[in-house]
Amino acid sequence: MFWTVLMQLVFSFLATMAFAITTNVPRRSLIACGLTGTFGWMTYWILSHLDAGTTMSTLAGAFIVAIASFFFAKYKRLPVTIFNVPGIVPLVPGGLAYQAVRNFVLGDYIEAISFSVRVALVAGAIAAGLVLSEVLNHSIRRFREHKENI
């Protein structure tokens, strides 16, 4: 079990950093990008092993990616998207999308539609997680501003 967790940590970090490098993020943000993706992936991985379901695990993972992105952006004084975009890469349902297209090509339309719906649910969960985090961050900022004005 230890080796499995270690491999999940290492490869999620490396995958996120590799994508960050290909999208030309600033060098000073590479480690933070890798950590952002690792936090999101480990949240997803742990929840999926606790039988939370793929969609809910992805939602939680995307939420953690967005929260981590917000903190790293504040710490590094860089835009949030520098951390968000590479951070969600481990959560993207590439394998499911491949299976959907493969089944369409093979003519198994029922299975293809099933995979396509799962891809749409996971993609929606990623978007919802990012939006929920932004709503939370905005609410916290508004609360602080209102508290200072009183």
Coordinates of N, CA, C and O in Angstrom, one line a residue:
M1 N 0.8 -1.2 0.0 CA 0.0 0.0 0.0 C 0.9 1.3 0.0 O 0.5 2.2 -0.7
F2 N 2.0 1.2 0.8 CA 2.8 2.4 0.8 C 3.4 2.7 -0.6 O 3.4 3.9 -1.0
W3 N 3.8 1.7 -1.3 CA 4.4 2.0 -2.6 C 3.3 2.5 -3.6 O 3.6 3.3 -4.5
T4 N 2.1 2.0 -3.5 CA 1.0 2.5 -4.3 C 0.8 4.0 -4.1 O 0.7 4.8 -5.0
V5 N 0.7 4.4 -2.8 CA 0.5 5.8 -2.5 C 1.7 6.7 -3.0 O 1.5 7.7 -3.5
L6 N 2.9 6.2 -2.8 CA 4.0 6.9 -3.2 C 4.0 7.1 -4.7 O 4.3 8.2 -5.2
M7 N 3.7 6.0 -5.4 CA 3.6 6.1 -6.9 C 2.6 7.1 -7.3 O 2.8 7.9 -8.3
Q8 N 1.4 7.1 -6.7 CA 0.3 8.1 -7.0 C 0.8 9.5 -6.8 O 0.6 10.4 -7.6
L9 N 1.5 9.7 -5.7 CA 2.1 11.1 -5.4 C 3.1 11.5 -6.4 O 3.0 12.6 -7.0
V10 N 4.0 10.6 -6.7 CA 5.1 11.0 -7.6 C 4.6 11.2 -9.0 O 4.9 12.3 -9.6
F11 N 3.8 10.3 -9.5 CA 3.4 10.5 -10.9 C 2.3 11.6 -11.1 O 2.3 12.2 -12.2
S12 N 1.5 11.9 -10.1 CA 0.6 13.0 -10.3 C 1.4 14.3 -10.3 O 1.1 15.2 -11.0
F13 N 2.4 14.4 -9.4 CA 3.3 15.5 -9.4 C 4.0 15.7 -10.7 O 4.0 16.8 -11.3
L14 N 4.6 14.6 -11.2 CA 5.3 14.7 -12.5 C 4.4 15.0 -13.7 O 4.8 15.8 -14.6
A15 N 3.2 14.4 -13.7 CA 2.3 14.7 -14.8 C 1.9 16.2 -14.8 O 1.8 16.8 -15.9
T16 N 1.6 16.7 -13.7 CA 1.2 18.1 -13.6 C 2.4 19.0 -14.0 O 2.2 20.0 -14.7
M17 N 3.6 18.7 -13.5 CA 4.7 19.5 -13.8 C 5.0 19.5 -15.3 O 5.4 20.5 -15.9
A18 N 4.9 18.3 -15.9 CA 5.2 18.2 -17.3 C 4.2 19.0 -18.2 O 4.6 19.7 -19.1
F19 N 2.9 19.0 -17.8 CA 1.9 19.8 -18.5 C 2.2 21.3 -18.3 O 2.1 22.1 -19.2
A20 N 2.6 21.6 -17.1 CA 3.0 23.0 -16.8 C 4.1 23.5 -17.6 O 4.1 24.6 -18.1
I21 N 5.1 22.6 -17.8 CA 6.2 23.0 -18.7 C 5.8 23.2 -20.1 O 6.2 24.1 -20.8
T22 N 4.9 22.3 -20.6 CA 4.5 22.4 -22.0 C 3.6 23.6 -22.2 O 3.5 24.1 -23.3
T23 N 3.0 24.1 -21.2 CA 2.2 25.3 -21.3 C 2.9 26.6 -20.9 O 2.3 27.7 -20.8
N24 N 4.2 26.5 -20.7 CA 5.1 27.6 -20.5 C 4.8 28.4 -19.3 O 4.8 29.7 -19.4
V25 N 4.5 27.8 -18.2 CA 4.3 28.6 -16.9 C 5.6 29.1 -16.5 O 6.7 28.5 -16.8
P26 N 5.7 30.1 -15.7 CA 6.9 30.6 -15.2 C 7.7 29.6 -14.3 O 7.0 28.8 -13.6
R27 N 9.0 29.5 -14.5 CA 9.8 28.5 -13.7 C 9.5 28.5 -12.3 O 9.5 27.5 -11.6
R28 N 9.4 29.7 -11.7 CA 9.2 29.8 -10.2 C 7.9 29.2 -9.7 O 7.7 29.1 -8.5
S29 N 7.0 28.9 -10.7 CA 5.7 28.3 -10.2 C 5.6 26.8 -10.5 O 4.6 26.2 -10.2
L30 N 6.7 26.2 -11.0 CA 6.6 24.8 -11.4 C 6.3 23.8 -10.2 O 5.4 23.0 -10.3
I31 N 7.0 24.0 -9.1 CA 6.8 23.2 -8.0 C 5.4 23.4 -7.4 O 4.7 22.4 -7.1
A32 N 4.9 24.6 -7.3 CA 3.6 24.9 -6.9 C 2.5 24.2 -7.8 O 1.5 23.7 -7.3
C33 N 2.8 24.3 -9.1 CA 1.9 23.6 -10.0 C 1.8 22.1 -9.8 O 0.7 21.5 -9.8
G34 N 3.0 21.5 -9.6 CA 3.0 20.1 -9.3 C 2.3 19.7 -8.0 O 1.6 18.7 -8.0
L35 N 2.5 20.5 -7.0 CA 1.8 20.3 -5.8 C 0.3 20.4 -5.9 O -0.5 19.7 -5.3
T36 N -0.1 21.4 -6.7 CA -1.6 21.6 -6.9 C -2.2 20.4 -7.5 O -3.2 19.9 -7.1
G37 N -1.6 19.9 -8.6 CA -2.1 18.7 -9.2 C -2.1 17.5 -8.3 O -3.0 16.6 -8.3
T38 N -1.0 17.4 -7.5 CA -0.9 16.3 -6.6 C -2.0 16.3 -5.5 O -2.6 15.3 -5.2
F39 N -2.3 17.5 -5.0 CA -3.3 17.6 -4.0 C -4.7 17.2 -4.6 O -5.4 16.5 -3.9
G40 N -5.0 17.7 -5.8 CA -6.2 17.3 -6.4 C -6.3 15.8 -6.7 O -7.4 15.2 -6.5
W41 N -5.3 15.3 -7.3 CA -5.3 13.8 -7.6 C -5.4 13.0 -6.4 O -6.2 12.0 -6.4
M42 N -4.7 13.3 -5.3 CA -4.7 12.5 -4.1 C -6.1 12.6 -3.5 O -6.6 11.6 -2.9
T43 N -6.7 13.7 -3.5 CA -8.1 13.8 -3.0 C -9.0 12.9 -3.8 O -9.8 12.2 -3.2
Y44 N -8.9 13.0 -5.1 CA -9.7 12.1 -6.0 C -9.4 10.7 -5.7 O -10.4 9.9 -5.5
W45 N -8.2 10.3 -5.6 CA -7.8 8.9 -5.5 C -8.3 8.3 -4.1 O -8.8 7.2 -4.1
I46 N -8.1 9.1 -3.1 CA -8.5 8.6 -1.7 C -10.0 8.5 -1.7 O -10.6 7.5 -1.2
L47 N -10.8 9.5 -2.2 CA -12.2 9.4 -2.2 C -12.8 8.3 -3.1 O -13.7 7.6 -2.7
S48 N -12.1 8.1 -4.2 CA -12.6 7.0 -5.1 C -12.3 5.6 -4.4 O -13.1 4.7 -4.6
H49 N -11.3 5.5 -3.6 CA -11.0 4.3 -2.9 C -12.0 4.1 -1.7 O -12.1 3.0 -1.1
L50 N -12.6 5.2 -1.3 CA -13.6 5.1 -0.2 C -15.0 5.0 -0.8 O -15.9 5.2 -0.1
D51 N -15.1 4.7 -2.1 CA -16.3 4.5 -2.8 C -17.2 5.7 -2.8 O -18.4 5.6 -2.6
A52 N -16.6 6.9 -3.0 CA -17.4 8.1 -3.1 C -18.0 8.3 -4.5 O -18.8 9.1 -4.7
G53 N -17.5 7.5 -5.4 CA -18.0 7.6 -6.8 C -17.1 8.5 -7.6 O -16.4 9.5 -7.0
T54 N -17.0 8.3 -8.9 CA -16.1 9.0 -9.7 C -16.4 10.5 -9.8 O -15.6 11.4 -9.7
T55 N -17.7 10.8 -9.9 CA -18.1 12.2 -10.1 C -17.9 13.0 -8.8 O -17.3 14.1 -8.9
M56 N -18.2 12.5 -7.7 CA -18.0 13.2 -6.4 C -16.5 13.3 -6.1 O -16.1 14.4 -5.6
S57 N -15.8 12.3 -6.4 CA -14.3 12.3 -6.2 C -13.7 13.4 -7.0 O -12.8 14.1 -6.6
T58 N -14.1 13.5 -8.3 CA -13.6 14.5 -9.2 C -14.0 15.9 -8.8 O -13.2 16.8 -8.8
L59 N -15.2 16.0 -8.3 CA -15.7 17.3 -7.8 C -14.8 17.8 -6.6 O -14.3 18.9 -6.6
A60 N -14.6 16.9 -5.7 CA -13.7 17.2 -4.5 C -12.3 17.5 -5.0 O -11.7 18.5 -4.5
G61 N -11.8 16.7 -5.9 CA -10.4 17.0 -6.4 C -10.3 18.3 -7.1 O -9.3 19.0 -6.8
A62 N -11.2 18.7 -7.9 CA -11.2 20.0 -8.6 C -11.3 21.1 -7.6 O -10.7 22.1 -7.8
F63 N -12.2 20.9 -6.6 CA -12.3 21.9 -5.5 C -11.0 22.2 -4.8 O -10.6 23.3 -4.6
I64 N -10.3 21.1 -4.5 CA -9.0 21.2 -3.8 C -8.0 21.9 -4.7 O -7.2 22.7 -4.3
V65 N -8.0 21.5 -6.0 CA -7.1 22.1 -7.0 C -7.3 23.6 -7.0 O -6.4 24.4 -7.0
A66 N -8.6 24.0 -7.0 CA -8.9 25.5 -7.1 C -8.5 26.2 -5.8 O -8.0 27.3 -5.9
I67 N -8.7 25.6 -4.7 CA -8.3 26.2 -3.4 C -6.8 26.3 -3.3 O -6.2 27.4 -3.0
A68 N -6.1 25.2 -3.7 CA -4.6 25.3 -3.7 C -4.1 26.3 -4.7 O -3.2 27.1 -4.4
S69 N -4.8 26.4 -5.9 CA -4.4 27.4 -6.9 C -4.5 28.8 -6.3 O -3.7 29.7 -6.6
F70 N -5.6 29.1 -5.6 CA -5.8 30.4 -5.0 C -4.7 30.7 -4.0 O -4.2 31.9 -4.1
F71 N -4.3 29.8 -3.2 CA -3.3 30.1 -2.2 C -1.9 30.3 -2.9 O -1.2 31.2 -2.5
F72 N -1.6 29.4 -3.8 CA -0.3 29.5 -4.5 C -0.3 30.8 -5.3 O 0.8 31.4 -5.4
A73 N -1.4 31.2 -5.9 CA -1.4 32.4 -6.7 C -1.1 33.6 -5.8 O -0.4 34.6 -6.2
K74 N -1.7 33.6 -4.6 CA -1.5 34.7 -3.7 C -0.1 34.7 -3.2 O 0.6 35.7 -3.1
Y75 N 0.5 33.5 -2.9 CA 1.8 33.4 -2.4 C 2.9 33.8 -3.4 O 3.8 34.5 -3.1
K76 N 2.7 33.3 -4.7 CA 3.6 33.6 -5.7 C 3.3 34.9 -6.5 O 4.1 35.3 -7.4
R77 N 2.2 35.5 -6.2 CA 1.7 36.8 -6.9 C 1.7 36.5 -8.4 O 2.2 37.3 -9.2
L78 N 0.9 35.5 -8.8 CA 0.7 35.1 -10.2 C -0.8 34.9 -10.4 O -1.5 34.6 -9.4
P79 N -1.3 34.9 -11.6 CA -2.7 34.6 -11.8 C -3.0 33.1 -11.4 O -2.2 32.2 -11.5
V80 N -4.3 33.0 -11.0 CA -4.8 31.7 -10.5 C -4.7 30.6 -11.6 O -4.4 29.5 -11.4
T81 N -5.0 31.0 -12.9 CA -5.0 30.1 -14.0 C -3.7 29.4 -14.2 O -3.7 28.3 -14.8
I82 N -2.6 30.0 -13.8 CA -1.3 29.4 -14.0 C -1.2 28.1 -13.2 O -0.6 27.1 -13.6
F83 N -2.0 28.0 -12.1 CA -2.0 26.8 -11.2 C -3.2 25.9 -11.5 O -3.1 24.7 -11.4
N84 N -4.3 26.5 -11.9 CA -5.6 25.8 -12.1 C -5.4 24.9 -13.3 O -5.8 23.7 -13.2
V85 N -5.0 25.4 -14.4 CA -4.9 24.6 -15.7 C -4.1 23.4 -15.6 O -4.5 22.3 -15.8
P86 N -2.8 23.5 -15.2 CA -2.0 22.2 -15.0 C -2.6 21.3 -13.9 O -2.5 20.1 -13.9
G87 N -3.1 22.0 -12.8 CA -3.6 21.2 -11.7 C -4.8 20.3 -12.0 O -4.9 19.2 -11.3
I88 N -5.6 20.6 -13.0 CA -6.7 19.7 -13.3 C -6.4 18.6 -14.2 O -7.2 17.7 -14.4
V89 N -5.2 18.7 -14.8 CA -4.8 17.7 -15.8 C -4.9 16.2 -15.3 O -5.5 15.4 -16.0
P90 N -4.5 15.9 -14.1 CA -4.7 14.5 -13.6 C -6.1 14.1 -13.5 O -6.4 12.9 -13.5
L91 N -7.0 15.0 -13.4 CA -8.4 14.7 -13.2 C -9.2 14.5 -14.5 O -10.3 14.0 -14.5
V92 N -8.6 15.0 -15.6 CA -9.3 14.9 -16.9 C -9.5 13.5 -17.3 O -8.6 12.7 -17.3
P93 N -10.8 13.2 -17.7 CA -11.1 11.8 -18.0 C -10.7 11.3 -19.4 O -11.5 10.9 -20.2
G94 N -9.4 11.3 -19.7 CA -8.9 10.9 -21.0 C -9.2 9.5 -21.3 O -9.6 9.1 -22.5
G95 N -9.0 8.6 -20.4 CA -9.3 7.2 -20.6 C -10.8 6.9 -20.9 O -11.1 6.1 -21.8
L96 N -11.7 7.6 -20.2 CA -13.1 7.4 -20.5 C -13.4 7.9 -21.9 O -14.2 7.3 -22.6
A97 N -12.9 9.1 -22.3 CA -13.1 9.7 -23.6 C -12.6 8.7 -24.7 O -13.3 8.5 -25.7
Y98 N -11.4 8.1 -24.4 CA -10.9 7.2 -25.4 C -11.9 6.0 -25.6 O -12.1 5.5 -26.7
Q99 N -12.4 5.5 -24.4 CA -13.3 4.3 -24.5 C -14.6 4.7 -25.2 O -15.1 3.9 -26.0
A100 N -15.0 5.9 -25.0 CA -16.3 6.4 -25.7 C -16.0 6.4 -27.2 O -16.8 5.8 -28.0
V101 N -14.9 7.0 -27.7 CA -14.7 7.1 -29.1 C -14.4 5.7 -29.7 O -14.9 5.3 -30.8
R102 N -13.7 4.9 -29.0 CA -13.4 3.5 -29.4 C -14.7 2.7 -29.6 O -14.9 2.0 -30.6
N103 N -15.6 2.8 -28.7 CA -16.9 2.1 -28.8 C -17.8 2.7 -29.9 O -18.5 1.9 -30.6
F104 N -17.7 4.0 -30.2 CA -18.4 4.5 -31.3 C -17.8 3.9 -32.6 O -18.6 3.5 -33.5
V105 N -16.5 3.9 -32.7 CA -15.9 3.3 -33.9 C -16.2 1.8 -34.1 O -16.4 1.4 -35.2
L106 N -16.2 1.1 -33.0 CA -16.6 -0.3 -33.1 C -18.0 -0.6 -33.3 O -18.4 -1.7 -33.6
G107 N -18.9 0.4 -33.2 CA -20.3 0.3 -33.5 C -21.1 -0.1 -32.3 O -22.3 -0.4 -32.4
D108 N -20.5 -0.1 -31.1 CA -21.2 -0.5 -29.9 C -21.7 0.9 -29.3 O -21.2 1.4 -28.3
Y109 N -22.8 1.3 -29.8 CA -23.3 2.7 -29.5 C -23.9 2.8 -28.1 O -23.7 3.8 -27.5
I110 N -24.5 1.8 -27.6 CA -25.0 1.8 -26.2 C -23.8 2.0 -25.2 O -23.9 2.9 -24.3
E111 N -22.8 1.2 -25.4 CA -21.6 1.4 -24.5 C -20.9 2.7 -24.7 O -20.4 3.4 -23.8
A112 N -20.9 3.2 -26.0 CA -20.3 4.5 -26.3 C -21.0 5.6 -25.6 O -20.4 6.6 -25.1
I113 N -22.3 5.6 -25.7 CA -23.1 6.6 -25.0 C -22.9 6.6 -23.5 O -22.8 7.6 -22.8
S114 N -22.8 5.4 -22.9 CA -22.6 5.2 -21.5 C -21.3 5.9 -21.1 O -21.2 6.7 -20.1
F115 N -20.2 5.6 -21.9 CA -18.9 6.3 -21.6 C -19.0 7.8 -21.8 O -18.4 8.6 -21.0
S116 N -19.7 8.2 -22.8 CA -19.8 9.6 -23.1 C -20.5 10.4 -22.0 O -20.2 11.5 -21.6
V117 N -21.6 9.8 -21.4 CA -22.3 10.4 -20.3 C -21.3 10.5 -19.1 O -21.3 11.5 -18.4
R118 N -20.5 9.4 -18.9 CA -19.6 9.5 -17.7 C -18.5 10.6 -18.0 O -18.2 11.3 -17.0
V119 N -18.1 10.7 -19.2 CA -17.1 11.8 -19.5 C -17.8 13.2 -19.2 O -17.1 14.0 -18.6
A120 N -19.0 13.4 -19.7 CA -19.7 14.6 -19.4 C -19.9 14.9 -17.9 O -19.7 16.0 -17.5
L121 N -20.2 13.9 -17.2 CA -20.4 14.0 -15.7 C -19.1 14.4 -15.0 O -19.0 15.3 -14.2
V122 N -18.0 13.8 -15.4 CA -16.7 14.1 -14.8 C -16.2 15.5 -15.3 O -15.8 16.3 -14.4
A123 N -16.4 15.9 -16.5 CA -16.1 17.2 -17.0 C -16.9 18.3 -16.2 O -16.4 19.3 -15.8
G124 N -18.2 18.0 -16.1 CA -19.1 18.9 -15.3 C -18.6 19.0 -13.8 O -18.7 20.1 -13.3
A125 N -18.2 17.9 -13.3 CA -17.7 17.9 -11.9 C -16.4 18.8 -11.8 O -16.3 19.5 -10.8
I126 N -15.6 18.7 -12.7 CA -14.3 19.5 -12.7 C -14.7 21.0 -12.8 O -14.3 21.8 -12.0
A127 N -15.6 21.3 -13.7 CA -16.1 22.7 -13.8 C -16.8 23.2 -12.5 O -16.6 24.3 -12.0
A128 N -17.6 22.3 -12.0 CA -18.4 22.7 -10.7 C -17.4 22.9 -9.6 O -17.6 23.8 -8.8
G129 N -16.4 22.1 -9.5 CA -15.4 22.2 -8.4 C -14.7 23.5 -8.5 O -14.5 24.2 -7.5
L130 N -14.3 23.9 -9.7 CA -13.6 25.2 -9.9 C -14.5 26.4 -9.6 O -14.1 27.3 -8.9
V131 N -15.8 26.3 -10.0 CA -16.7 27.3 -9.7 C -17.1 27.4 -8.2 O -17.1 28.6 -7.7
L132 N -17.3 26.3 -7.6 CA -17.6 26.3 -6.1 C -16.4 27.0 -5.3 O -16.7 27.8 -4.4
S133 N -15.2 26.7 -5.7 CA -14.1 27.3 -5.0 C -14.0 28.8 -5.3 O -13.8 29.6 -4.3
E134 N -14.3 29.2 -6.5 CA -14.3 30.6 -6.8 C -15.4 31.4 -6.0 O -15.2 32.5 -5.5
V135 N -16.6 30.7 -5.9 CA -17.7 31.3 -5.1 C -17.2 31.4 -3.6 O -17.5 32.5 -3.0
L136 N -16.6 30.4 -3.1 CA -16.2 30.4 -1.7 C -15.1 31.5 -1.5 O -15.2 32.3 -0.5
N137 N -14.1 31.6 -2.4 CA -13.1 32.6 -2.3 C -13.7 34.0 -2.4 O -13.3 34.9 -1.6
H138 N -14.7 34.2 -3.3 CA -15.3 35.5 -3.4 C -16.1 35.9 -2.2 O -16.1 37.0 -1.7
S139 N -16.8 34.9 -1.6 CA -17.6 35.1 -0.4 C -16.6 35.5 0.8 O -17.0 36.4 1.6
I140 N -15.5 34.9 0.9 CA -14.6 35.2 2.0 C -14.0 36.6 1.8 O -13.9 37.3 2.7
R141 N -13.7 36.9 0.5 CA -13.2 38.3 0.3 C -14.2 39.3 0.6 O -13.9 40.4 1.3
R142 N -15.5 39.1 0.2 CA -16.5 40.1 0.5 C -16.8 40.2 2.0 O -17.0 41.3 2.6
F143 N -16.7 39.1 2.7 CA -16.9 39.1 4.2 C -15.8 39.9 4.9 O -16.0 40.7 5.8
R144 N -14.5 39.7 4.4 CA -13.4 40.5 5.0 C -13.5 41.9 4.7 O -13.3 42.8 5.6
E145 N -14.0 42.3 3.5 CA -14.1 43.7 3.1 C -15.3 44.3 4.0 O -15.1 45.4 4.5
H146 N -16.3 43.6 4.2 CA -17.5 44.1 5.0 C -17.1 44.2 6.4 O -17.4 45.2 7.1
K147 N -16.3 43.3 6.9 CA -15.8 43.3 8.3 C -14.9 44.5 8.5 O -15.0 45.1 9.6
E148 N -14.0 44.8 7.6 CA -13.1 46.0 7.7 C -13.9 47.3 7.7 O -13.5 48.3 8.3
N149 N -15.0 47.4 6.9 CA -15.8 48.6 6.8 C -16.6 48.9 8.0 O -17.1 50.0 8.2
I150 N -16.8 47.9 8.9 CA -17.6 48.1 10.1 C -16.9 48.8 11.2 O -15.8 48.8 11.4

